[in-house]
XYZ file of C-alpha atoms in Angstrom:
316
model
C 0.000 0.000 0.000
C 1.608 3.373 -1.014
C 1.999 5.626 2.274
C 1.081 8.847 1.694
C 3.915 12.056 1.896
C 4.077 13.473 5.382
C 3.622 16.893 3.737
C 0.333 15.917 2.815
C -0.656 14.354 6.121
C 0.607 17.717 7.725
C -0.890 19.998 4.887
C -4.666 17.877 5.862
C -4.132 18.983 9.388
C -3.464 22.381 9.381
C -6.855 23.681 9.094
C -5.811 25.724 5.817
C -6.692 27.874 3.802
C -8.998 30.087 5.213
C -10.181 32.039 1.923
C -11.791 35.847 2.516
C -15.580 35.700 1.168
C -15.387 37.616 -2.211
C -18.161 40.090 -2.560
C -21.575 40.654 -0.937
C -24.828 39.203 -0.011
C -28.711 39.869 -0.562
C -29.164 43.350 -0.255
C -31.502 42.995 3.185
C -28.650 40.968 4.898
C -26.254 43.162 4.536
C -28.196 46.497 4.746
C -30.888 45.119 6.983
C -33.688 48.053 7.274
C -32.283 50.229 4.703
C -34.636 50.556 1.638
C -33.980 49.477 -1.561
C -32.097 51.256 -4.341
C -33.923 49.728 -6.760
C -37.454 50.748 -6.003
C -38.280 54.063 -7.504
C -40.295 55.002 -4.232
C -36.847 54.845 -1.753
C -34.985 57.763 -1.333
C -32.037 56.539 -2.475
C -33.299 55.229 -5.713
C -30.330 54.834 -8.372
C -31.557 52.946 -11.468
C -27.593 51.638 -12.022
C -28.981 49.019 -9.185
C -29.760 45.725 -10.687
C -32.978 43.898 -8.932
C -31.258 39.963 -9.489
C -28.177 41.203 -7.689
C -29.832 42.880 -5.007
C -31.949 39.489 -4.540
C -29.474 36.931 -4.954
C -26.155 38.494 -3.883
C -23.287 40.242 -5.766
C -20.206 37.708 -5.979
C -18.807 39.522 -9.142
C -15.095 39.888 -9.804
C -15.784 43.830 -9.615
C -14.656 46.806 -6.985
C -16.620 47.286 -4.265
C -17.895 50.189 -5.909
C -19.513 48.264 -8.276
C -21.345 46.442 -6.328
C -25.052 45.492 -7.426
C -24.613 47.706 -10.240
C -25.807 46.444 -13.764
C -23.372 45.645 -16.073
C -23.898 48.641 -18.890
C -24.005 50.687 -15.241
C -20.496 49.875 -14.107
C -18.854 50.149 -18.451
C -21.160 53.799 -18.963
C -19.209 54.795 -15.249
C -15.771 53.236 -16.776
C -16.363 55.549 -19.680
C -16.916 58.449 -17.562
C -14.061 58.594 -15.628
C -11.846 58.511 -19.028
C -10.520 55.682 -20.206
C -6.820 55.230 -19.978
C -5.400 56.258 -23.769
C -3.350 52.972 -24.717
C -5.634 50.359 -26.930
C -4.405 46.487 -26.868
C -4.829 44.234 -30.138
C -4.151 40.751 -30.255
C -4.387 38.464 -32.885
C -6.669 35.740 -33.240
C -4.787 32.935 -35.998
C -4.005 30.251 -33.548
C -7.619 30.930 -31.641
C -5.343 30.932 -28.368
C -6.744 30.790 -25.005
C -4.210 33.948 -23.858
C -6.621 35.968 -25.249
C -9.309 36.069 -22.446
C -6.557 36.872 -20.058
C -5.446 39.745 -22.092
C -8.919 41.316 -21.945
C -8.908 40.626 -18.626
C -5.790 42.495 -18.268
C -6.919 45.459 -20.258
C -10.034 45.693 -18.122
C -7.728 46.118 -14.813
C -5.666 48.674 -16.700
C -8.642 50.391 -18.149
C -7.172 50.297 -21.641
C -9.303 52.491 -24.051
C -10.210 49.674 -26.609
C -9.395 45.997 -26.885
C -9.061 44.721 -30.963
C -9.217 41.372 -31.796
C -7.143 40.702 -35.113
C -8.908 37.805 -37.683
C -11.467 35.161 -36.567
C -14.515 36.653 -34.750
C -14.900 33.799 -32.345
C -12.458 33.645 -29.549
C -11.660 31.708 -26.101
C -13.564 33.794 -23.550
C -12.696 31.812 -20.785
C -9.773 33.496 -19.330
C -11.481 36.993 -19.433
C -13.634 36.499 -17.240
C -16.917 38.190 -17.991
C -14.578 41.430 -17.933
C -15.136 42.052 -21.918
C -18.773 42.975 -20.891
C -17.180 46.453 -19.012
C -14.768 46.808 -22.278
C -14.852 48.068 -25.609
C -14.066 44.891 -27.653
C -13.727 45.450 -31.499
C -12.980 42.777 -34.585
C -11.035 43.472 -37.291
C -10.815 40.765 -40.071
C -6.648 42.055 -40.798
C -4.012 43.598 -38.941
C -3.744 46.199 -41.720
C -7.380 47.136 -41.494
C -6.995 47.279 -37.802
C -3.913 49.765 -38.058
C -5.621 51.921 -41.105
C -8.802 52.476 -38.975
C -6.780 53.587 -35.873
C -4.880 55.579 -37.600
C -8.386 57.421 -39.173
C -9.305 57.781 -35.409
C -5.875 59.385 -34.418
C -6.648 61.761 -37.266
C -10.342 62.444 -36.552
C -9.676 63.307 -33.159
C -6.876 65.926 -33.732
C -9.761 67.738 -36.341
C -11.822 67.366 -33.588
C -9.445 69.158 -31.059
C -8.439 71.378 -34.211
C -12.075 72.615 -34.246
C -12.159 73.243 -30.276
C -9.260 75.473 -30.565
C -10.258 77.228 -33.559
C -13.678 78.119 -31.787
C -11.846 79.057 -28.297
C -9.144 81.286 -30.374
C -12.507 83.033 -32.323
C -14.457 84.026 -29.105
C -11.197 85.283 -27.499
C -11.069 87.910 -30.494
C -14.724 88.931 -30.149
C -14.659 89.190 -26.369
C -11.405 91.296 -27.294
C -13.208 93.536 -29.860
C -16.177 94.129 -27.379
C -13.483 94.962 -24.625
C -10.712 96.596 -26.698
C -8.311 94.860 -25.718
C -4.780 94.585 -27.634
C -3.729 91.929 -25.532
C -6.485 89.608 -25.394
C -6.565 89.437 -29.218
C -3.015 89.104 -28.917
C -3.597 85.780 -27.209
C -6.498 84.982 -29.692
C -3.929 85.391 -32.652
C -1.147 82.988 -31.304
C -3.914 80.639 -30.265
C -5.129 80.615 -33.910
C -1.349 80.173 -35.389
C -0.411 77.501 -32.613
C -3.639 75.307 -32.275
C -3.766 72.239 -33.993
C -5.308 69.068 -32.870
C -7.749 66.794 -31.774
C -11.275 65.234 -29.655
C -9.278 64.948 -26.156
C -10.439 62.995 -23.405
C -11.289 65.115 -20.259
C -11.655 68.154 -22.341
C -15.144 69.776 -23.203
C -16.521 69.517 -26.816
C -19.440 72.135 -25.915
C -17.207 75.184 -26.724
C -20.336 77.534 -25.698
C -20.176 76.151 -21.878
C -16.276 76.345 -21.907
C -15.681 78.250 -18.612
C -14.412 81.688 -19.164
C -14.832 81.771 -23.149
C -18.245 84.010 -22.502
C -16.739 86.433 -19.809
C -13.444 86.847 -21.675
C -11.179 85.212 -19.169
C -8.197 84.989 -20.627
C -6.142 83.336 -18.420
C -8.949 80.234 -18.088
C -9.181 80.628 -22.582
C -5.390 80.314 -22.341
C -5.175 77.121 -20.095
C -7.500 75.480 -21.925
C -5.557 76.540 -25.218
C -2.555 74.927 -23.537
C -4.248 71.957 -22.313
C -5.250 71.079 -25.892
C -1.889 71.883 -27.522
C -0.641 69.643 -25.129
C -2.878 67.042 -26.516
C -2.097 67.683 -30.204
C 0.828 66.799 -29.525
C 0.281 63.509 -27.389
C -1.699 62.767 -30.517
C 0.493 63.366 -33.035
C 3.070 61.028 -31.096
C 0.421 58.042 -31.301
C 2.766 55.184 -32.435
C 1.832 51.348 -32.954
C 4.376 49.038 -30.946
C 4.539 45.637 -31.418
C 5.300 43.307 -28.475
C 7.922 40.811 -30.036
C 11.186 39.168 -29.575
C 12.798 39.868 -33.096
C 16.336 41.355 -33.685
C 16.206 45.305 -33.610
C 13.908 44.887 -30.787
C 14.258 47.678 -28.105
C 14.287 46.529 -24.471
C 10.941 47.252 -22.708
C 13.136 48.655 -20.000
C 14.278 51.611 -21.675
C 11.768 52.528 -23.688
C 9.680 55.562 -23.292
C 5.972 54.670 -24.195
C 4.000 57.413 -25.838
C 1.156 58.415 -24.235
C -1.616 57.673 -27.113
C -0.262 53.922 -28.180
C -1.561 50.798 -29.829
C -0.158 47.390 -28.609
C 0.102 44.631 -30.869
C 0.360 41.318 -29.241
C 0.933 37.649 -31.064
C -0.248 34.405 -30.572
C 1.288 32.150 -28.126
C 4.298 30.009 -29.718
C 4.616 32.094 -33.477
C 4.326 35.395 -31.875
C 2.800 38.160 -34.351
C 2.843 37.955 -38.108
C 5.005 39.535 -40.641
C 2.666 41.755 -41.433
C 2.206 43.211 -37.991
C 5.828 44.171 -37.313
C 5.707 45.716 -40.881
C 2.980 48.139 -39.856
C 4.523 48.393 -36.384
C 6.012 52.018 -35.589
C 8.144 50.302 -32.782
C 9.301 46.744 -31.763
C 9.263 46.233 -27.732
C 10.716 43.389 -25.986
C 10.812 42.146 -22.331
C 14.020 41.345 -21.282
C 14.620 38.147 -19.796
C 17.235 36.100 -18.256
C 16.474 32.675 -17.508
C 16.297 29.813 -20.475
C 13.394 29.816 -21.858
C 13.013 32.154 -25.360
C 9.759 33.910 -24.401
C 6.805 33.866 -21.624
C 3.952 33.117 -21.468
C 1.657 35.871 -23.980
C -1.098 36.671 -21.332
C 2.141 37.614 -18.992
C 3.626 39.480 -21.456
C 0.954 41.009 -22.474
C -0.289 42.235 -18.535
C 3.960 43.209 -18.317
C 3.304 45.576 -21.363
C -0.064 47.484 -20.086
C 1.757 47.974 -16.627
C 5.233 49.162 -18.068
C 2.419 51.930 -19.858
C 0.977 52.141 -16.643
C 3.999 52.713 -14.259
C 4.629 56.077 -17.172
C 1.499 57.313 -17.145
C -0.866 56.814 -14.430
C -1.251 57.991 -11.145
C -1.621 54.783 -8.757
C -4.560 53.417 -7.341
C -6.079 51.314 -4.755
């Protein structure tokens, strides 16, 4: 008879593990009395409440936050706070099951869009659920993947172009009704400097800008600034490929530009010839052990952190 290992025996023993309950139950056990946000007669009615949840118990992989909210609830608030400004494409050849865990990924790191490069159908196990909260897009090529991007780079500097342009005119009337030199001073350079794009965080409604109508320069001017400052993140966009391939630069040095789209491969072949063509930039993650790559969902969550360590502030 085989004896069992001792570390088992001991492992049986110990009592462990002792996992922390994930998430919350029905909403009248754990907010006994209180009345409930789903009925429009409560006070604290909020239709983002869903009634199953609230019945059954939220056990969701979401923040607390979150919690008993619908689904489109929690992605329309994802989309309100801004969206980080990196977008994540992976291809779909090998119909790898990395791919769920890269959405997955891209949900934690709020990445703006994830595309999904060939085949429609892919292995959704790994993500989750979480490409419900995202913005999930197929693209039957990599080139008509990059070419549309690149059309939405472009669109959203005319956008910003057009936001400038109307800031830089009101300036000058506000100066003609005020005579003042130096106000349509600052309207002029606005008009010769401005050029750029739909920014996130930034006010399309021109008429409701703050200070346009009462000729505040100095709040016309920081907006002007703000949005130069985003022409120019935009005109930086650059696709990177993630890929082990001689000329590579070392993920550790690199500087990643704020407005970016990731390519990632399949596990095994990595990405196609055609991807690094298109690719502005070729990233890789240095390693130092004997293996020639990891694995792609790693690499992939490496990637969207290395963007995130740059250019986000941390959070809890």
């Amino acid at each position: 008879v085989h004896q069992p290992n001792p570390i088992d025996i001991a492992a049986k023993a110990s009592g462990e593990p002792a996992f922390r309950e994930v998430g919350v139950g029905p909403w009248g056990q754990t907010h006994p009395g209180e009345p409930r946000p789903d009925d429009p007669q409560s006070p604290n009615y909020d239709r983002r409440f869903d009634t199953v949840l609230l019945d059954e118990g939220d056990r969701r992989n979401v923040l607390d936050r979150y919690r008993y909210w619908t689904v489109s609830a929690i992605k329309d608030d994802l989309d309100d706070h801004g969206r980080h400004d990196f977008e994540v494409a992976v291809e779909n050849w090998t119909h790898d099951f990395n791919i769920g865990s890269m959405v997955r990924t891209a949900n934690a790191f709020q990445a703006k869009r994830v595309h999904i490069v060939g085949p429609h159908k892919w292995n959704r196990k790994g993500a989750l659920m979480t490409e419900l909260y995202q913005h999930v897009e197929n693209h039957p090529s990599i080139a008509e993947l990059v070419e549309c991007w690149k059309l939405r780079i472009a669109g959203e500097i005319a956008a910003v172009q057009s936001q400038a342009a109307a800031i830089a005119f009101r300036m000058r009337e506000n100066a003609k009704k005020a005579n003042c030199a130096c106000m349509s001073e600052a309207a002029s350079l606005a008009e010769i400097r401005v050029a750029g794009c739909a920014p996130s965080g930034i006010s399309m409604d021109v008429s409701a800008t703050s200070g346009i109508e009462h000729g505040n320069e100095s709040t016309c001017m920081a907006q002007l600034a703000a949005i130069n400052q985003r022409i120019a993140e935009l005109k930086a966009a650059r696709v990177i490929a993630l890929d082990i391939i001689p000329g590579a630069v070392p993920m550790e040095t690199y500087h990643f530009p704020k407005r970016c789209l990731m390519l990632f491969g399949a596990e095994g072949p990595g990405l196609s010839e055609k991807a690094l063509e298109l690719a502005d930039d070729v990233v890789y993650i240095s390693q130092f052990g004997s293996v020639r790559s990891i694995n792609a969902g790693a690499a992939a969550a490496v990637s969207m952190h290395a963007w995130i360590s740059q250019h986000a502030a941390p959070q809890l």
